[in-house]
CSV table of C-alpha atoms and ligand atoms in Angstrom, one decimal:
chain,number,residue,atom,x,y,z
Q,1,UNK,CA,23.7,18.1,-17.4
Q,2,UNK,CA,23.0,14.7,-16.5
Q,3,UNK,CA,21.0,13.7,-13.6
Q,4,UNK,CA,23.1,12.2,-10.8
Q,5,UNK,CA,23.6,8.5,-11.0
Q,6,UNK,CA,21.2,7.6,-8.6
Q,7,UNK,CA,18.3,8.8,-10.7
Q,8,UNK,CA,19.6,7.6,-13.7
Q,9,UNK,CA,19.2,4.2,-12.3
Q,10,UNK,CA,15.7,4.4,-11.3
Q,11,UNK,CA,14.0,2.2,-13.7
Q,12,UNK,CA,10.9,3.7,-15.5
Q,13,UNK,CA,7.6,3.6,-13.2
Q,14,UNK,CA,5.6,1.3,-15.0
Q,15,UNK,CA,2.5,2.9,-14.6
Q,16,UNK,CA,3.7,6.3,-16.3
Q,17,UNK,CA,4.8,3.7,-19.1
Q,18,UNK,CA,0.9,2.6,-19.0
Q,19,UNK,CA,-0.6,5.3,-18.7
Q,20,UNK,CA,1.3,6.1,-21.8
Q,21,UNK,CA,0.2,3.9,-23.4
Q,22,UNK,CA,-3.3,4.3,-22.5
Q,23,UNK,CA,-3.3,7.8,-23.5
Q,24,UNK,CA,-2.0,7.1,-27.1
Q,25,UNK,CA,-4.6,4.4,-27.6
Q,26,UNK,CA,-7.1,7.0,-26.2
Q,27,UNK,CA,-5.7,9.5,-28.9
Q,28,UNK,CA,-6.7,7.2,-31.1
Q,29,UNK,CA,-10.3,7.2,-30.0
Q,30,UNK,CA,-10.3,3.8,-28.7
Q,31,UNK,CA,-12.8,3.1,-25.5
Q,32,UNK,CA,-9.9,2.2,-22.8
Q,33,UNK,CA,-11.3,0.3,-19.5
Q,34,UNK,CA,-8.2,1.3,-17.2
Q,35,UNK,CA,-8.1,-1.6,-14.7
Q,36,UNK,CA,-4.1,-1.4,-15.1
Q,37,UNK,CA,-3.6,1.2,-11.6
Q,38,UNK,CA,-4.6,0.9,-7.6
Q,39,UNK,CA,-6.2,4.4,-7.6
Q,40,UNK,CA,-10.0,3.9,-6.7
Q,41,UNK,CA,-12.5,5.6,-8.5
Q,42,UNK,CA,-15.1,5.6,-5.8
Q,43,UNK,CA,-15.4,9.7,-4.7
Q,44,UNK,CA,-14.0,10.1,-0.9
Q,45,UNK,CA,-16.9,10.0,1.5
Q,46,UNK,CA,-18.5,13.0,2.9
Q,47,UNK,CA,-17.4,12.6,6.2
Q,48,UNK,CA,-13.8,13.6,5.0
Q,49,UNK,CA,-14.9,15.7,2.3
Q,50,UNK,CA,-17.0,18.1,5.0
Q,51,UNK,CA,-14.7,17.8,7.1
Q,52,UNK,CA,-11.8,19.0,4.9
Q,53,UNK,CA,-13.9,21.9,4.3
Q,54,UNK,CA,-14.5,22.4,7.9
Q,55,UNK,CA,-11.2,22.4,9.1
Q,56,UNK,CA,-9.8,24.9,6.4
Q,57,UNK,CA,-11.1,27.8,7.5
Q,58,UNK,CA,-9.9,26.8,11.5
Q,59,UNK,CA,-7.8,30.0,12.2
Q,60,UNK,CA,-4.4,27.4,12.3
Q,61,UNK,CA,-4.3,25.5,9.6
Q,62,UNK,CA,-2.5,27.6,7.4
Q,63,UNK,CA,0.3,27.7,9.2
Q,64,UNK,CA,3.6,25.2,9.4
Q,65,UNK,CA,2.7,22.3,10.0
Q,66,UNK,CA,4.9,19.8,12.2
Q,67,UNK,CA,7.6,16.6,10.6
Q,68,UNK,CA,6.3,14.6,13.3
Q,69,UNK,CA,2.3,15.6,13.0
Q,70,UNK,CA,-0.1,17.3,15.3
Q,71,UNK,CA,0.2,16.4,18.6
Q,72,UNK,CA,-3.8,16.0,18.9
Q,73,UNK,CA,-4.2,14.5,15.9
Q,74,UNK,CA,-1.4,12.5,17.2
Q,75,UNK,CA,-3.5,11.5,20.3
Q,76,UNK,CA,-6.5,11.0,18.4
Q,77,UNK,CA,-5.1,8.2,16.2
Q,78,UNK,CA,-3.5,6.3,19.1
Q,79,UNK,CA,-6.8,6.5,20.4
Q,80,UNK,CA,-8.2,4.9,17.2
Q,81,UNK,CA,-5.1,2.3,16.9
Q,82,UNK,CA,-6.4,1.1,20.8
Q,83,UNK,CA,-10.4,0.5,19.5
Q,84,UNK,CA,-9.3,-1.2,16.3
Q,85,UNK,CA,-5.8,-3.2,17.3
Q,86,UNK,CA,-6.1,-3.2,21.3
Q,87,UNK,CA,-2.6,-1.6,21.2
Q,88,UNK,CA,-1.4,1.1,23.3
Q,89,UNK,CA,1.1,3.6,21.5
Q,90,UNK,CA,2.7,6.7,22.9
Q,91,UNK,CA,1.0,9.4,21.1
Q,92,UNK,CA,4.4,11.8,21.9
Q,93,UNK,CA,7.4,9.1,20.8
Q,94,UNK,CA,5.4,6.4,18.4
Q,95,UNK,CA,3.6,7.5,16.3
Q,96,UNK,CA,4.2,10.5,13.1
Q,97,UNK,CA,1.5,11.9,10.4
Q,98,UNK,CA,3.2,11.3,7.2
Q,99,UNK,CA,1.8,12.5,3.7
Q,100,UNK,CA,1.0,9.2,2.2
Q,101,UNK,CA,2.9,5.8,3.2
Q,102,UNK,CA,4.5,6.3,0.1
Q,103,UNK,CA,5.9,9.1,1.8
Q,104,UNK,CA,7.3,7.8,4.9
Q,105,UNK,CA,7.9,4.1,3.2
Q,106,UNK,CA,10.7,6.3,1.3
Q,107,UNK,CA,11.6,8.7,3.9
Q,108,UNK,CA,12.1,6.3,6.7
Q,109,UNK,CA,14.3,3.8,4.7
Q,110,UNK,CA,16.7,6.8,4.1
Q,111,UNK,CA,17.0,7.0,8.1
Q,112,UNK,CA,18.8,3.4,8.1
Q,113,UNK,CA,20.3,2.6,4.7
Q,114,UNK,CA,23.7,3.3,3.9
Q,115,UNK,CA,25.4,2.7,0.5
Q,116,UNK,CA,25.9,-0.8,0.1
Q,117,UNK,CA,23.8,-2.1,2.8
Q,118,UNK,CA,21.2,-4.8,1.6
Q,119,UNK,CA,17.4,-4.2,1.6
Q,120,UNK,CA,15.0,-6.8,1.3
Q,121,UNK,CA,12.0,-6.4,-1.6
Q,122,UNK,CA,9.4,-8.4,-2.1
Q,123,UNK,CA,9.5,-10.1,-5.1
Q,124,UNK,CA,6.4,-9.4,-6.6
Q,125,UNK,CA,6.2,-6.4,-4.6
Q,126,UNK,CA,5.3,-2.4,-4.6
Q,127,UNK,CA,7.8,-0.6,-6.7
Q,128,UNK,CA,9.0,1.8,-4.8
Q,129,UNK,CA,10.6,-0.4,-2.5
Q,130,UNK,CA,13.2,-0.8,-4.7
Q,131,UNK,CA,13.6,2.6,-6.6
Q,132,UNK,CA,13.1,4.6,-3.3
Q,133,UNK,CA,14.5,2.5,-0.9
Q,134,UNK,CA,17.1,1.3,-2.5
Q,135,UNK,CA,18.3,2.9,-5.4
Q,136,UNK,CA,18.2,6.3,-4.3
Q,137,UNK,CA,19.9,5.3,-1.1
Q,138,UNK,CA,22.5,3.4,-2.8
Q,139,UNK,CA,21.6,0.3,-1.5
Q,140,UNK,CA,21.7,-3.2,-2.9
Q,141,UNK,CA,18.7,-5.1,-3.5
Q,142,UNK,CA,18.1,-8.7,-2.1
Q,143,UNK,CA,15.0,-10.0,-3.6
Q,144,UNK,CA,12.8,-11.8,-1.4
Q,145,UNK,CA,10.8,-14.0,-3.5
Q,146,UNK,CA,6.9,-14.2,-2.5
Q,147,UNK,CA,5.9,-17.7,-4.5
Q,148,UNK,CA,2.1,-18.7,-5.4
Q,149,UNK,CA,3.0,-22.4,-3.8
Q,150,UNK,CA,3.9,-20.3,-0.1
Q,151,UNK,CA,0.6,-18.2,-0.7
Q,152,UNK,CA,3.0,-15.1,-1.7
Q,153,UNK,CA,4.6,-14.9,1.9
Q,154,UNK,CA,8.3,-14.9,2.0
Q,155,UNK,CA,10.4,-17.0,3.4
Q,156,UNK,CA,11.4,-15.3,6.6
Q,157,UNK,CA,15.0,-16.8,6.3
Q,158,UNK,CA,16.0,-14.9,3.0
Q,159,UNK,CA,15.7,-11.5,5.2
Q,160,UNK,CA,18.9,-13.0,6.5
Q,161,UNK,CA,21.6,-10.4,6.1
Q,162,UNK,CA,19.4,-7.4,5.3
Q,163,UNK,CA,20.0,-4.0,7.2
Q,164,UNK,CA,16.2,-3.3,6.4
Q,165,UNK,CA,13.3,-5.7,4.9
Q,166,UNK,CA,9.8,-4.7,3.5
Q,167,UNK,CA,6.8,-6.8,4.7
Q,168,UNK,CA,3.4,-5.9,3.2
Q,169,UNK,CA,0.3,-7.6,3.8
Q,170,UNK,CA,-2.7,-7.4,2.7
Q,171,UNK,CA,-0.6,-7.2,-0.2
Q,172,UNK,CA,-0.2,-5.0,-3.5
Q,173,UNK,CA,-0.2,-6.8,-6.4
Q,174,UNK,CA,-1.3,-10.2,-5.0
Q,175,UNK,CA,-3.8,-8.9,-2.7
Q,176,UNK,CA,-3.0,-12.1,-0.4
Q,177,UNK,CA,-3.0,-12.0,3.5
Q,178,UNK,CA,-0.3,-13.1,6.2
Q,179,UNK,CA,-1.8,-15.1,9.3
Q,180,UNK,CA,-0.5,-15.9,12.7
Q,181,UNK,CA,1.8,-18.1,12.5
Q,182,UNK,CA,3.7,-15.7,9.9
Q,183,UNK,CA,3.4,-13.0,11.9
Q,184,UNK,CA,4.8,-14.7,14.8
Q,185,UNK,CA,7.2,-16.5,13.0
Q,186,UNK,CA,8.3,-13.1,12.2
Q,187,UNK,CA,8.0,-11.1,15.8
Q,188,UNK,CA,10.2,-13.9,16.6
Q,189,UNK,CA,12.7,-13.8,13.8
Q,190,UNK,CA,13.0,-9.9,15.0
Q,191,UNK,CA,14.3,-11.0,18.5
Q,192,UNK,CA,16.8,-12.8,17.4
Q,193,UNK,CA,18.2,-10.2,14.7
Q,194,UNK,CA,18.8,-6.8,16.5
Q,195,UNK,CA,20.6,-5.8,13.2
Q,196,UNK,CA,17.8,-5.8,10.6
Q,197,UNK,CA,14.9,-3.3,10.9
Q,198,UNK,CA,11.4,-4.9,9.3
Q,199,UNK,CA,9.2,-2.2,8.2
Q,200,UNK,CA,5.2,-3.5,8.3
Q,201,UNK,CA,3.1,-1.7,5.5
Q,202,UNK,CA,0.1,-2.0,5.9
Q,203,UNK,CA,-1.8,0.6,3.3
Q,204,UNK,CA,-4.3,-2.3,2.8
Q,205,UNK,CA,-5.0,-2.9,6.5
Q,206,UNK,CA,-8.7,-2.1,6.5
Q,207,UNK,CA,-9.6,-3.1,3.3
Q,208,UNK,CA,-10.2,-6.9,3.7
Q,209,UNK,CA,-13.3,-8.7,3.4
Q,210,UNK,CA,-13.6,-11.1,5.6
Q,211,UNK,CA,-15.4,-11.2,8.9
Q,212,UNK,CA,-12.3,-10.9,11.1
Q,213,UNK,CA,-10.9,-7.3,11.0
Q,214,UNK,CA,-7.1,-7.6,9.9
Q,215,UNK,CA,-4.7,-7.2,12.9
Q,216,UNK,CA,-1.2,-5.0,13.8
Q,217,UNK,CA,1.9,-6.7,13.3
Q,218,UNK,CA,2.3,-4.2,16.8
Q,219,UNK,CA,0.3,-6.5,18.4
Q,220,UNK,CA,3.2,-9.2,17.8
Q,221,UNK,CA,5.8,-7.1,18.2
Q,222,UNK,CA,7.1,-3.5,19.0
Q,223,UNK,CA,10.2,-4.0,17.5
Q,224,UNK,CA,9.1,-2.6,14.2
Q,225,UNK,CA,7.6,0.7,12.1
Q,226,UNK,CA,4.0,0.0,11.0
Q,227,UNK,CA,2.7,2.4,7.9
Q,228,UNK,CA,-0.8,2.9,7.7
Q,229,UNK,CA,-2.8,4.8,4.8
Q,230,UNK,CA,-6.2,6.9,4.4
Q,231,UNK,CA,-5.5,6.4,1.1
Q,232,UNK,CA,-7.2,3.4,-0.7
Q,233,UNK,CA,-10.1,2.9,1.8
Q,234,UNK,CA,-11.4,6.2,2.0
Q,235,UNK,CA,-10.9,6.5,-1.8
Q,236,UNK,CA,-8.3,9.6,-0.9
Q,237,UNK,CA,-5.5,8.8,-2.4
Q,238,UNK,CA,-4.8,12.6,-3.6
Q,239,UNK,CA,-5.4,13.2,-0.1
Q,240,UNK,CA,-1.6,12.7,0.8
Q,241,UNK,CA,-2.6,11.2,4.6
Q,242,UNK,CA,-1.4,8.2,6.5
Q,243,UNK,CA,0.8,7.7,9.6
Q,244,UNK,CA,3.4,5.3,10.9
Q,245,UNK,CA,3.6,4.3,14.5
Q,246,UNK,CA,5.9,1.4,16.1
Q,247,UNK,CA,9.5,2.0,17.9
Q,248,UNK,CA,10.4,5.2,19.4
Q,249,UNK,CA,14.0,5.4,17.8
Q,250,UNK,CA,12.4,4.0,14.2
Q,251,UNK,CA,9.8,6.8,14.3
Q,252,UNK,CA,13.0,9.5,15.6
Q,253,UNK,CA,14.5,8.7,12.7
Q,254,UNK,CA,12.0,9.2,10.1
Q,255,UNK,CA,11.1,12.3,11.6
Q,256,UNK,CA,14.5,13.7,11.5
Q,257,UNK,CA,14.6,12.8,7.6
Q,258,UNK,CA,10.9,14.6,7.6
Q,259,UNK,CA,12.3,17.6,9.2
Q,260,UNK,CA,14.8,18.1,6.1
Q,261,UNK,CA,12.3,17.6,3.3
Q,262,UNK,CA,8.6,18.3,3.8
Q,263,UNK,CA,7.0,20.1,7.2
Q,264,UNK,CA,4.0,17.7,7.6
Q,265,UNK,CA,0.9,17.1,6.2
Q,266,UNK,CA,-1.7,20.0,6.0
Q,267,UNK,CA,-3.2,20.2,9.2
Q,268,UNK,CA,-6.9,20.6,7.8
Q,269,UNK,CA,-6.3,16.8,5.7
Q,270,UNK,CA,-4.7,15.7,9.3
Q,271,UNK,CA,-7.5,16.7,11.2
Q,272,UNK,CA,-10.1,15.3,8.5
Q,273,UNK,CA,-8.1,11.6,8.9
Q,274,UNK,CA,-9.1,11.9,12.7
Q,275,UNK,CA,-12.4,12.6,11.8
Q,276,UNK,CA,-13.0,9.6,9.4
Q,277,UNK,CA,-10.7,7.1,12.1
Q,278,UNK,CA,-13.7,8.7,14.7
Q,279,UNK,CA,-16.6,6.8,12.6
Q,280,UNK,CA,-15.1,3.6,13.9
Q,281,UNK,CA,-17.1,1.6,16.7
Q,282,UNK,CA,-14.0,-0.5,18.6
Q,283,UNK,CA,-12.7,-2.3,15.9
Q,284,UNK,CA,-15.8,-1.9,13.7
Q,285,UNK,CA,-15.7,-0.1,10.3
Q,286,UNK,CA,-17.5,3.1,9.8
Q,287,UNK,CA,-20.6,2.9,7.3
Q,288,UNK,CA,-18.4,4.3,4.5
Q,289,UNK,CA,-15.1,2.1,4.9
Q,290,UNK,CA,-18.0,-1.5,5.1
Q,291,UNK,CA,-19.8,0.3,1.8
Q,292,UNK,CA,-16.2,0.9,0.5
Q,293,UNK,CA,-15.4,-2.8,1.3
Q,294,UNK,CA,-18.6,-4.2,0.0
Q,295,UNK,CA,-18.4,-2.6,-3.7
Q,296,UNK,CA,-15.0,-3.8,-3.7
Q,297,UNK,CA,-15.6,-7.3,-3.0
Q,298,UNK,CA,-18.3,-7.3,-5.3
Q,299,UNK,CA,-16.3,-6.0,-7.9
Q,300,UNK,CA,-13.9,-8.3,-6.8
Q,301,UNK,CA,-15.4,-11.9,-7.1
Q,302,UNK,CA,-17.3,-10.3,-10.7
Q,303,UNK,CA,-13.6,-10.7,-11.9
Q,304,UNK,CA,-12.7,-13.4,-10.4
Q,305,UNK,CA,-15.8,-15.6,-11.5
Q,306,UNK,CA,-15.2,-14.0,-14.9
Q,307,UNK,CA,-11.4,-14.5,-15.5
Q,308,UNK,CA,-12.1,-18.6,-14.4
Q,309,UNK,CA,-14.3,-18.9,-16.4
Q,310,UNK,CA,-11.7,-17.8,-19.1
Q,311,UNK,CA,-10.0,-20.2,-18.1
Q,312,UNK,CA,-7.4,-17.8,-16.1
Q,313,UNK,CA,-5.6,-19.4,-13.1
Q,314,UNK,CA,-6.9,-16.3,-10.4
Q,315,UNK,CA,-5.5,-16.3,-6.8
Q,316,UNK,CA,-8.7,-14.8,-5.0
Q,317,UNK,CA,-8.4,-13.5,-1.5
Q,318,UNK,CA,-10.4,-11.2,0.5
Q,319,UNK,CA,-8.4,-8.8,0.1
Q,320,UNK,CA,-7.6,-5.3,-1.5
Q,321,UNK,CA,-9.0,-4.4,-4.7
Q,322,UNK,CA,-6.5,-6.3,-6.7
Q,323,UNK,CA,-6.9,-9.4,-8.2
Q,324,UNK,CA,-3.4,-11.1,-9.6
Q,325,UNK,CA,-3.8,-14.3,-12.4
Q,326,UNK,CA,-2.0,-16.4,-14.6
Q,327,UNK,CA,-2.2,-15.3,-18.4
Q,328,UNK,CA,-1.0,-18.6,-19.6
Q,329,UNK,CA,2.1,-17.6,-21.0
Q,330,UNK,CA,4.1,-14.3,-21.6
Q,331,UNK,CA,2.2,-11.3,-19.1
Q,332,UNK,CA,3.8,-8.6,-21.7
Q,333,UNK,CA,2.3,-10.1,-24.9
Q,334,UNK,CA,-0.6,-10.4,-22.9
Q,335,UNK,CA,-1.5,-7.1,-22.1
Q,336,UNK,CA,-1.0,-5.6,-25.6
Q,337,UNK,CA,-3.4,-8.0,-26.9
Q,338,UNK,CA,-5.9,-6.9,-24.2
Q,339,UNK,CA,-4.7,-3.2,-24.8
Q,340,UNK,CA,-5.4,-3.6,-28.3
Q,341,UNK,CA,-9.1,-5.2,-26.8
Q,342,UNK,CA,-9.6,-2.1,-25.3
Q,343,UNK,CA,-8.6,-3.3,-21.7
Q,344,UNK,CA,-5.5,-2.0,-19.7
Q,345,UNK,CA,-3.7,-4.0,-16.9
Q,346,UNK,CA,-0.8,-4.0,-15.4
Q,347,UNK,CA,2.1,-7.0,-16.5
Q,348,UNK,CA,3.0,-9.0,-13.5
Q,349,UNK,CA,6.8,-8.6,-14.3
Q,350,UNK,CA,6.2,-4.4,-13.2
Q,351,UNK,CA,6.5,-5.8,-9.7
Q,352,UNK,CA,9.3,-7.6,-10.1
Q,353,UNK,CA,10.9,-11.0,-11.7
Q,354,UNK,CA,8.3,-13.3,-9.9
Q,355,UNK,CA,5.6,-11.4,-11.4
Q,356,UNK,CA,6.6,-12.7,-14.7
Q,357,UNK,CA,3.4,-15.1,-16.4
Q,358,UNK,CA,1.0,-12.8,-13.8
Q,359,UNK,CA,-0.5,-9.7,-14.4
Q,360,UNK,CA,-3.0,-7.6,-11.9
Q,361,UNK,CA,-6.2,-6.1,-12.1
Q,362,UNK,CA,-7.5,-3.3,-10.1
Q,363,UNK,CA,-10.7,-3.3,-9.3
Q,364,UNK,CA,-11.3,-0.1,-9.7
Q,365,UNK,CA,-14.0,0.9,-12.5
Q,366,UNK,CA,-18.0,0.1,-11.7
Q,367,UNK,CA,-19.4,-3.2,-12.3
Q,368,UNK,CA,-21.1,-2.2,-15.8
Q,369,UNK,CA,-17.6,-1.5,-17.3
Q,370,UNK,CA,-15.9,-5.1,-15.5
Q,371,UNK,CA,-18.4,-6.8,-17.4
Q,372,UNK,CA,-17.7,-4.9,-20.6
Q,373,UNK,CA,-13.9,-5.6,-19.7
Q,374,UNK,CA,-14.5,-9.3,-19.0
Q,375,UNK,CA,-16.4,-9.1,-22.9
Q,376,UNK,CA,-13.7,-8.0,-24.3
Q,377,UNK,CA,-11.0,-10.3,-23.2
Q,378,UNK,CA,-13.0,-13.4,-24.0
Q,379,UNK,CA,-12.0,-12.1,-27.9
Q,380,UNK,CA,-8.6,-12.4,-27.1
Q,381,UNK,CA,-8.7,-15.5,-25.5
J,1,PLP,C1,1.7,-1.6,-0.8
J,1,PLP,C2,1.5,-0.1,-0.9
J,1,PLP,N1,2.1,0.7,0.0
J,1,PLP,C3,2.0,2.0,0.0
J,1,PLP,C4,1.3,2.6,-1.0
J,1,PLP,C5,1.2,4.1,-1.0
J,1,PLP,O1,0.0,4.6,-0.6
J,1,PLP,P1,-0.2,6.1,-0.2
J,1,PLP,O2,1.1,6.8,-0.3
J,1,PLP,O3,-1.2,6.7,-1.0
J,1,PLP,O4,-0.6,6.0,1.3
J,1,PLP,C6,0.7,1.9,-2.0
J,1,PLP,C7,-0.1,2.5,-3.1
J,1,PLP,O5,-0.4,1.9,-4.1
J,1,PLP,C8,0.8,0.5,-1.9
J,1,PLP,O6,0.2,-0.3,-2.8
């Protein structure tokens, strides 16, 4: 029996294709230094790992959870979302838990695409954009190219004609940031098209190095959905925890997909996200996001400094733990010669078209074995 038409045309996930790979090199006995996917390797901190704990053995949380998310919890994030953004959300209508933004990215989009109906994907962007949001809703694709020369922000125009558009900043792969004026550019562009719904994800929100902390689109405009993640931060990405919050009827809607498929996030993981958004002071980190953020820069500019001086073109930012270069040539070839090195990354063209002649790093192994990685790929420069 074959699968409906609609998974058939969901392209491989590249990083099952890598990890693949990695595993048969592995077989072989070869040393791999997996730098190839986003999932950090730091263990989650104790303040969500007690508190997991903690919470389990709460007389409720075994029961049914809610689509839309503990009410509490609810309350206690909005809370959070004033210290850190200065932007009041209705804890009852604008805000919902979901499990993972992967989660909601997918499930939302189903709320507002019909067949046909254009959605617009970064081009290099997160893959599941495209295979969740689009093929599996039987959309069409419109690519929205994110070029080096415009510091990999779109061009707002090209959303033009799209019933739904993905923004995403800080941004997987390139790691680059949007500033004012873009977001303003954008809040603006909203008002004028009623028709097109921009989704904001922002899994990488409070992973950003600099000394300003990264803002809300929300605090441009309410005429959006904003996904937010516990994931890469808090090193919980098996954790399944994240929420989205933004316009009543946008958050309506991906709760009444949520209602049909899943029945919300445990509410022990829920009430350990609460716990971790309470180490904040106003918009001020808590000690384990800044030691998250500190290892990650660290690691970051160690391959930066190291791919230049390979004479790689690197697009630094302060930014998530990705770093995104130029291999000089074909990304593909590329990466098999630094597979073969010993080194796996992911091939910019995974993301899309105008990934091609990039590839990505994650900066996710200790410093000891980016060094050893940065050894090895001077032998196959
Ligand atoms: C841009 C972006 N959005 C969303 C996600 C999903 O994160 P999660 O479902 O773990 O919250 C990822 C994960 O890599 C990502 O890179």
């Amino acid at each position: 029996m074959n699968h409906s038409t609609r998974v058939r045309n969901i392209p491989p996930y590249l990083f099952a294709r890598l990890e693949e790979k990695i595993s048969e090199a592995r077989r072989k006995g070869m040393d791999i230094i997996n730098l190839g996917i986003g999932d950090p390797d730091l263990p989650p901190p104790a303040i969500l790992t007690e508190s997991v704990k903690r919470h389990i053995d709460e007389p409720d949380t075994h029961f049914y959870s809610t689509s839309r998310g503990n009410l509490r919890v609810r309350e206690d994030i909005t809370q959070w979302f004033k210290r850190r953004f200065k932007v009041a959300i209705d804890p009852e209508t604008e805000i919902a838990v979901t499990i993972g933004s992967k989660e909601g990215l997918a499930n939302f989009s189903r709320a507002y695409v019909n067949p046909g109906d254009y959605v617009g994907v970064p081009n290099p962007g997160y893959p599941v954009y495209g295979n969740a949001a689009v093929i599996l809703n039987e959309g069409r694709l419109k690519d929205i190219p994110l070029r080096k020369e415009n510091g990999f922000k779109p061009n707002i125009s090209d959303f033009e004609g799209c019933k739904l558009v993905f923004v995403n900043y800080p941004n997987n792969p390139t790691g680059a940031m949007a500033d004012y004026d873009f977001y303003t550019e954008l809040a603006e562009w909203i008002e004028e098209h009623p028709e097109t719904v921009v989704v904001h994800d922002a899994a990488y929100s409070e992973m950003t190095f600099d000394e300003k902390p990264y803002p809300s689109f929300l605090q441009y405009t309410r005429n959006t959905i904003e996904f937010h993640s516990l994931s890469k931060v808090f090193n919980a990405t098996g954790y399944r925890i994240g929420f989205a919050v933004g316009k009543k009827e946008y958050i309506d809607g991906l709760v009444k997909v949520k209602s049909q498929l899943d029945s919300g996030a445990p509410l022990f993981i829920q009430r350990a996200m609460v716990d971790c958004l309470k180490g904040y002071n106003g918009d001020i980190p808590s000690i384990e996001v800044l030691e998250n953020r500190r290892i990650y820069a660290e690691r970051k500019s160690i391959i930066e400094s190291g791919l230049n001086k390979l004479g790689y073109k690197v697009h630094p930012t302060p930014a998530t733990f990705y770093i995104w270069f130029e291999t000089g040539g074909d990304e593909m070839e590329w990466a098999e010669k630094a597979l073969s090195a010993g080194v796996a990354v992911t091939p910019g063209r995974g993301f899309g078209s105008m990934g091609e002649g990039f590839a990505r790093i994650s900066a996710t192994v200790p410093d000891e074995r980016l060094k050893e990685a940065l050894g090895r790929l001077t032998k196959i420069n």
